[in-house]
Tab-separated table of C-alpha atoms in Angstrom:
chain	number	residue	atom	x	y	z
A	3	MET	CA	79.807	191.621	164.957
A	4	ASP	CA	81.766	194.967	165.667
A	5	GLU	CA	82.988	195.567	162.169
A	6	SER	CA	86.041	197.626	163.695
A	7	SER	CA	87.223	194.365	165.296
A	8	PRO	CA	90.328	193.094	163.602
A	9	ARG	CA	90.052	190.046	161.261
A	10	ALA	CA	91.550	187.012	162.547
A	11	VAL	CA	95.067	186.204	160.543
A	12	THR	CA	94.843	182.759	158.407
A	13	MET	CA	97.338	180.319	157.242
A	14	ARG	CA	96.278	181.953	153.803
A	15	ASP	CA	97.240	185.020	154.719
A	16	VAL	CA	100.696	183.726	155.816
A	17	ALA	CA	101.132	181.613	152.710
A	18	GLN	CA	100.575	184.868	150.593
A	19	ALA	CA	102.977	187.094	152.751
A	20	ALA	CA	105.730	184.189	152.708
A	21	GLY	CA	105.147	183.416	148.669
A	22	VAL	CA	104.301	180.010	149.615
A	23	SER	CA	101.583	177.399	149.791
A	24	VAL	CA	98.952	176.764	152.452
A	25	SER	CA	99.903	173.207	152.653
A	26	THR	CA	103.341	174.365	153.364
A	27	VAL	CA	102.182	176.896	155.941
A	28	SER	CA	100.761	173.868	157.394
A	29	HIS	CA	103.894	172.106	157.355
A	30	VAL	CA	105.613	174.609	159.186
A	31	VAL	CA	102.845	175.749	161.891
A	32	ASN	CA	102.537	171.582	162.729
A	33	ASN	CA	106.233	170.871	162.737
A	34	LYS	CA	105.518	168.266	160.271
A	35	LYS	CA	108.227	165.718	160.062
A	36	GLY	CA	109.745	164.909	156.449
A	37	ALA	CA	107.886	167.651	154.847
A	38	ARG	CA	110.375	168.687	152.062
A	39	ILE	CA	110.739	172.409	152.445
A	40	GLY	CA	113.660	174.571	151.949
A	41	LYS	CA	115.344	176.427	154.840
A	42	ASP	CA	114.811	179.580	153.248
A	43	ALA	CA	110.795	178.839	152.584
A	44	TRP	CA	110.508	177.710	156.243
A	45	GLU	CA	112.432	180.797	157.500
A	46	ARG	CA	110.019	183.130	155.261
A	47	VAL	CA	106.955	181.343	156.906
A	48	GLN	CA	108.452	181.571	160.422
A	49	ARG	CA	108.784	185.582	159.541
A	50	ALA	CA	105.466	186.005	158.283
A	51	ILE	CA	103.815	184.279	161.143
A	52	GLU	CA	105.575	186.483	163.512
A	53	GLU	CA	105.019	189.783	161.652
A	54	LEU	CA	101.065	188.960	161.129
A	55	GLY	CA	100.664	187.813	164.651
A	56	TYR	CA	99.321	184.083	163.219
A	57	ARG	CA	97.934	182.080	166.033
A	58	PRO	CA	96.341	178.634	165.424
A	59	ASN	CA	92.751	178.231	166.461
A	60	ALA	CA	91.929	175.484	169.112
A	61	MET	CA	90.753	173.269	166.387
A	62	ALA	CA	93.999	173.313	164.721
A	63	LYS	CA	95.912	172.465	167.797
A	64	ASP	CA	94.032	169.404	167.997
A	65	LEU	CA	94.799	168.214	164.257
A	66	VAL	CA	98.258	168.224	164.777
A	67	LYS	CA	98.856	164.793	164.749
A	68	GLY	CA	96.597	164.109	161.941
A	69	ARG	CA	93.753	164.998	159.588
A	70	SER	CA	90.333	166.404	160.697
A	71	ARG	CA	86.986	164.726	160.535
A	72	PHE	CA	86.020	166.801	157.546
A	73	ILE	CA	85.441	166.214	153.904
A	74	GLY	CA	85.481	168.922	151.410
A	75	LEU	CA	83.030	169.280	148.594
A	76	VAL	CA	83.523	172.276	145.885
A	77	ALA	CA	80.993	172.437	143.621
A	78	ASP	CA	80.220	174.783	140.524
A	79	ALA	CA	76.474	174.936	140.484
A	80	ILE	CA	75.028	171.834	141.993
A	81	ALA	CA	73.921	173.685	145.409
A	82	SER	CA	71.557	175.769	143.272
A	83	THR	CA	70.244	172.635	140.985
A	84	PRO	CA	67.587	170.681	142.686
A	85	PHE	CA	67.613	167.256	141.335
A	86	ALA	CA	71.766	167.651	140.718
A	87	GLY	CA	71.613	168.645	144.479
A	88	GLN	CA	71.276	164.817	145.492
A	89	ILE	CA	75.082	164.602	144.831
A	90	ILE	CA	75.659	166.410	148.109
A	91	ARG	CA	72.950	164.696	149.890
A	92	GLY	CA	74.660	161.336	148.837
A	93	ALA	CA	78.148	162.357	150.014
A	94	GLN	CA	76.726	163.821	153.070
A	95	ASP	CA	75.201	160.627	153.951
A	96	GLU	CA	78.275	158.507	153.532
A	97	ALA	CA	80.735	160.827	155.192
A	98	TRP	CA	78.601	160.889	158.261
A	99	ARG	CA	78.177	157.184	158.213
A	100	HIS	CA	81.905	156.696	158.466
A	101	GLY	CA	82.289	159.823	160.926
A	102	TYR	CA	83.241	162.648	158.591
A	103	VAL	CA	80.911	165.845	158.178
A	104	LEU	CA	80.921	167.580	154.738
A	105	LEU	CA	82.257	171.137	153.929
A	106	VAL	CA	80.532	172.479	150.941
A	107	ALA	CA	81.729	175.021	148.832
A	108	ASN	CA	79.306	176.394	146.066
A	109	THR	CA	81.400	178.630	143.920
A	110	GLU	CA	79.190	178.987	140.537
A	111	GLY	CA	82.462	178.340	138.580
A	112	ASN	CA	84.093	181.544	139.864
A	113	GLU	CA	87.700	180.662	140.044
A	114	ALA	CA	88.445	183.080	142.408
A	115	ALA	CA	86.010	181.423	144.716
A	116	GLU	CA	87.398	177.982	144.165
A	117	THR	CA	90.736	178.978	144.994
A	118	GLU	CA	89.481	180.525	148.347
A	119	ALA	CA	87.273	177.784	148.812
A	120	LEU	CA	90.189	174.836	148.413
A	121	ALA	CA	92.470	177.052	150.819
A	122	MET	CA	89.765	177.317	153.541
A	123	MET	CA	89.578	173.460	153.345
A	124	LEU	CA	93.221	172.652	153.253
A	125	GLU	CA	93.385	175.162	156.205
A	126	HIS	CA	90.731	172.905	158.147
A	127	LYS	CA	93.368	169.721	157.091
A	128	VAL	CA	90.059	168.191	155.338
A	129	ARG	CA	90.432	164.488	154.976
A	130	GLY	CA	90.086	164.995	150.955
A	131	VAL	CA	88.307	167.157	148.493
A	132	LEU	CA	85.453	165.938	146.192
A	133	TYR	CA	85.268	168.116	143.103
A	134	SER	CA	82.141	168.550	141.295
A	135	ALA	CA	80.185	169.533	138.504
A	136	TRP	CA	76.071	169.788	138.023
A	137	TYR	CA	76.522	168.437	134.708
A	138	HIS	CA	78.794	165.557	133.321
A	139	ARG	CA	81.748	167.128	131.837
A	140	GLU	CA	85.525	167.273	131.252
A	141	VAL	CA	87.030	169.929	133.624
A	142	GLU	CA	90.140	172.191	134.323
A	143	LEU	CA	91.254	171.088	137.832
A	144	PRO	CA	91.598	174.126	139.975
A	145	ALA	CA	95.109	175.329	141.591
A	146	GLY	CA	95.295	173.685	145.144
A	147	LEU	CA	93.379	170.577	144.486
A	148	THR	CA	95.910	168.119	144.473
A	149	GLU	CA	97.380	169.472	147.369
A	150	THR	CA	95.034	167.066	149.170
A	151	ASP	CA	93.478	163.646	148.418
A	152	CYS	CA	90.480	164.134	145.839
A	153	VAL	CA	88.070	162.521	143.678
A	154	LEU	CA	86.047	164.167	140.743
A	155	VAL	CA	82.395	163.732	140.825
A	156	ASN	CA	80.391	164.189	137.873
A	157	CYS	CA	83.240	165.118	135.763
A	158	PHE	CA	86.601	164.014	134.854
A	159	ALA	CA	90.089	165.466	133.714
A	160	SER	CA	91.521	163.456	130.790
A	161	ASP	CA	95.009	164.735	131.894
A	162	SER	CA	95.261	163.617	135.196
A	163	ASP	CA	95.159	160.436	137.204
A	164	ILE	CA	92.586	161.546	139.820
A	165	PRO	CA	89.972	159.181	139.930
A	166	ALA	CA	86.561	160.253	138.782
A	167	VAL	CA	82.990	158.742	139.487
A	168	VAL	CA	80.851	159.567	136.386
A	169	PRO	CA	77.003	158.301	135.461
A	170	ASP	CA	77.527	155.425	132.746
A	171	GLU	CA	75.829	157.253	129.655
A	172	VAL	CA	76.178	154.422	127.618
A	173	ALA	CA	74.584	151.748	129.686
A	174	GLY	CA	71.742	154.535	130.224
A	175	GLY	CA	71.420	154.889	126.538
A	176	ARG	CA	70.854	151.209	126.231
A	177	GLN	CA	68.277	151.067	128.879
A	178	ALA	CA	66.228	153.764	127.460
A	179	ALA	CA	65.992	152.162	124.057
A	180	ARG	CA	65.465	148.694	125.664
A	181	MET	CA	62.029	150.088	127.277
A	182	LEU	CA	60.943	150.941	123.780
A	183	LEU	CA	62.341	147.563	122.247
A	184	ALA	CA	60.718	145.490	124.956
A	185	ALA	CA	57.488	146.935	123.974
A	186	GLY	CA	57.522	146.081	120.636
A	187	HIS	CA	58.672	149.157	118.816
A	188	ARG	CA	61.427	148.955	115.882
A	189	ARG	CA	61.113	152.341	114.640
A	190	ILE	CA	62.860	154.173	117.309
A	191	GLY	CA	63.573	157.996	117.009
A	192	PHE	CA	66.330	159.639	119.038
A	193	ILE	CA	66.297	163.143	119.859
A	194	ASN	CA	70.090	163.829	120.581
A	195	THR	CA	71.277	167.357	121.919
A	196	THR	CA	73.271	169.869	119.863
A	197	THR	CA	76.066	170.232	122.385
A	198	PRO	CA	79.310	167.878	122.626
A	199	SER	CA	79.139	165.990	125.815
A	200	PRO	CA	79.900	162.682	127.250
A	201	ALA	CA	75.993	162.421	127.388
A	202	HIS	CA	75.746	163.259	123.475
A	203	ASP	CA	78.394	160.683	122.764
A	204	GLY	CA	77.171	157.813	125.331
A	205	ARG	CA	73.807	157.905	124.891
A	206	LEU	CA	73.933	157.725	121.223
A	207	ARG	CA	76.024	154.585	121.362
A	208	GLY	CA	73.857	152.957	124.266
A	209	TYR	CA	71.104	153.594	121.547
A	210	ARG	CA	72.673	151.836	118.619
A	211	GLU	CA	73.825	149.206	121.094
A	212	ALA	CA	70.616	148.249	121.916
A	213	LEU	CA	69.467	148.511	118.451
A	214	ASP	CA	72.179	145.798	117.437
A	215	GLU	CA	71.250	143.392	120.269
A	216	ALA	CA	67.716	143.261	119.179
A	217	GLY	CA	68.607	142.736	115.609
A	218	VAL	CA	67.274	146.312	114.679
A	219	PRO	CA	68.954	148.133	111.703
A	220	PHE	CA	70.576	151.489	112.858
A	221	ASP	CA	69.192	153.940	110.691
A	222	PRO	CA	70.736	157.567	110.774
A	223	ALA	CA	67.421	159.274	109.803
A	224	LEU	CA	65.959	158.606	113.002
A	225	VAL	CA	68.601	160.357	114.757
A	226	VAL	CA	67.745	164.017	115.215
A	227	ASP	CA	69.876	166.837	116.755
A	228	ALA	CA	68.142	169.443	118.806
A	229	ARG	CA	68.546	172.174	121.545
A	230	PRO	CA	68.328	170.126	124.930
A	231	ASP	CA	65.285	171.681	126.124
A	232	GLN	CA	61.174	172.135	125.770
A	233	GLU	CA	61.465	173.911	122.604
A	234	GLY	CA	63.908	171.623	120.931
A	235	GLY	CA	61.803	168.634	121.502
A	236	PHE	CA	58.657	170.555	120.111
A	237	GLU	CA	60.602	171.338	116.768
A	238	ALA	CA	61.578	167.987	116.367
A	239	VAL	CA	58.081	166.227	116.575
A	240	GLY	CA	57.201	166.884	112.887
A	241	ARG	CA	60.630	165.638	111.625
A	242	LEU	CA	60.091	162.119	113.645
A	243	LEU	CA	56.615	161.876	112.748
A	244	ASP	CA	57.329	162.155	108.996
A	245	ARG	CA	59.900	159.475	109.510
A	246	GLY	CA	57.353	156.933	110.538
A	247	VAL	CA	58.570	156.415	114.234
A	248	THR	CA	56.553	154.537	116.680
A	249	GLY	CA	58.370	155.750	119.948
A	250	VAL	CA	61.112	158.260	120.666
A	251	PHE	CA	64.151	158.336	123.048
A	252	CYS	CA	64.726	161.768	124.281
A	253	HIS	CA	67.969	163.248	125.374
A	254	ASN	CA	66.463	164.625	128.371
A	255	ASP	CA	63.150	165.124	130.152
A	256	ARG	CA	62.638	168.474	129.291
A	257	VAL	CA	62.773	167.295	125.409
A	258	ALA	CA	60.614	164.812	126.000
A	259	MET	CA	58.141	167.498	127.765
A	260	GLY	CA	58.143	169.570	124.509
A	261	LEU	CA	57.926	166.247	122.419
A	262	TYR	CA	54.577	165.752	124.319
A	263	ASP	CA	53.353	169.491	123.506
A	264	GLY	CA	54.221	168.850	119.803
A	265	VAL	CA	52.131	165.498	119.900
A	266	ARG	CA	49.122	166.986	121.514
A	267	GLU	CA	48.955	169.804	119.190
A	268	ARG	CA	48.847	167.364	116.327
A	269	GLY	CA	45.972	165.791	118.016
A	270	LEU	CA	47.429	162.582	118.973
A	271	ARG	CA	48.422	161.135	122.228
A	272	VAL	CA	51.401	159.481	124.150
A	273	PRO	CA	51.539	156.566	124.088
A	274	ASP	CA	48.822	155.654	122.033
A	275	ASP	CA	50.017	157.136	119.296
A	276	LEU	CA	53.842	157.816	120.017
A	277	ALA	CA	55.744	156.146	123.084
A	278	VAL	CA	57.971	158.506	124.914
A	279	VAL	CA	61.234	157.808	126.984
A	280	GLY	CA	63.295	160.678	128.508
A	281	PHE	CA	66.227	160.832	130.300
A	282	ASP	CA	67.268	162.158	133.659
A	283	ASN	CA	64.362	161.431	136.016
A	284	GLN	CA	63.839	165.176	136.655
A	285	GLU	CA	61.111	164.655	139.140
A	286	VAL	CA	59.630	168.106	138.617
A	287	ILE	CA	58.972	167.115	135.045
A	288	ALA	CA	59.090	163.454	134.603
A	289	ALA	CA	56.753	162.067	137.413
A	290	HIS	CA	54.061	165.200	136.717
A	291	LEU	CA	53.748	164.907	133.154
A	292	ARG	CA	50.444	163.546	131.630
A	293	PRO	CA	50.869	160.515	131.268
A	294	PRO	CA	53.741	160.342	133.660
A	295	LEU	CA	57.081	160.158	131.666
A	296	SER	CA	59.044	156.788	131.640
A	297	THR	CA	62.796	157.811	131.818
A	298	VAL	CA	66.561	156.783	132.719
A	299	ALA	CA	67.638	158.372	136.015
A	300	LEU	CA	71.051	160.354	136.643
A	301	PRO	CA	72.275	158.812	139.917
A	302	HIS	CA	73.164	161.620	141.516
A	303	TYR	CA	72.785	160.574	145.087
A	304	GLU	CA	74.962	157.485	144.261
A	305	LEU	CA	77.590	159.568	142.407
A	306	GLY	CA	77.986	161.546	145.818
A	307	LEU	CA	78.168	158.362	147.906
A	308	ALA	CA	80.813	156.390	145.557
A	309	GLY	CA	83.060	159.656	145.722
A	310	VAL	CA	82.984	159.683	149.349
A	311	ARG	CA	83.742	155.914	149.235
A	312	LEU	CA	86.807	156.116	146.783
A	313	LEU	CA	88.040	159.122	148.630
A	314	LEU	CA	88.236	157.005	151.974
A	315	GLY	CA	89.607	154.021	150.479
A	316	LEU	CA	86.862	152.027	150.775
A	317	ASP	CA	85.967	151.157	147.261
A	318	GLU	CA	88.703	151.163	144.596
A	319	PRO	CA	88.978	153.015	141.263
A	320	ALA	CA	88.257	150.986	138.157
A	321	PRO	CA	91.232	150.357	135.465
A	322	GLY	CA	91.793	153.993	133.819
A	323	GLY	CA	90.671	155.900	137.155
A	324	ARG	CA	86.768	155.962	136.617
A	325	VAL	CA	83.969	154.440	138.189
A	326	ALA	CA	81.240	154.609	135.905
A	327	VAL	CA	77.655	154.723	138.194
A	328	ASP	CA	74.742	152.833	136.590
A	329	CYS	CA	71.556	154.673	135.164
A	330	PRO	CA	68.320	152.781	136.300
A	331	PRO	CA	65.168	152.839	133.973
A	332	VAL	CA	62.416	154.419	135.890
A	333	HIS	CA	59.028	152.871	134.152
A	334	ARG	CA	56.041	154.979	134.231
A	335	SER	CA	53.023	155.334	131.850
A	336	SER	CA	54.492	156.909	128.569
A	337	VAL	CA	55.206	153.708	126.696
A	338	THR	CA	53.084	151.098	125.335
A	339	ALA	CA	52.979	148.188	123.103
A	340	ALA	CA	53.706	149.036	119.452
A	341	PRO	CA	50.924	149.245	116.838
A	342	PRO	CA	50.852	145.766	114.760
A	343	GLY	CA	52.215	145.905	111.267
């Protein structure tokens, strides 16, 4: 492309020149009936259009009477994280199934990039926007997100009524502990993360609920906080073995990988000497450890799919605006029957 060629004027350019939002420019360009736009703002937009020489493209003309067949997805980093990238795939498959195309913007958490991406999506008159985080957490909503229909995926905003689709961390914690309880283990340790998060609180609650339903008293000494990585799991081994555990539920698969290393260094074996359950089902880890790791899957594909269904009105949000998606158990070979006694 000739770098000296003038750049096409966009709705965002007109909005900046007129001091209004992109959606206001869209209403003026499309002469939208019933739009609540003051006479002064309308005239400023018209002047900016004339002065800048803005011309709607052919696609925009086709969209005058309605929204496009696009759904936007704005993500902070999921496109660069292999297992969480399943969110995109789930959303893409479900969008395609209903005649929509997914527009994906991976912003790496950059505020300016988020603003630009949302402005572009509004210009394309997307049916709505999915806003997603690569790990389950509370987020601050970017400016412009509420100018169209939107759903939060793998994140939530407490001070907003925007619907959210999130993993059921509590049910996942129950599933992990149940795998060990079903094999007869009663001294079950839990390596939790040091990072405050829905996963930290939810998985601990699920672990405690599973113990309670099995009639096993909760022992706080068997809950160890550690860094949520391989080193954290390695460093926690001694503390748990000293407390006589026969099985361990790890906050994530990376912690479990470190636990394997620590067990092996002590001349012990998984699962003969210590049964282990992870969380995430990060395939590059869980399926390739020896023995393969029993774990609980984070339902990234299902989160993306559910987000699109909620956005299109195919499913209804739960009371409180959140949809909790099941985290299913994945049985492999790292859990065996507890030793007698």
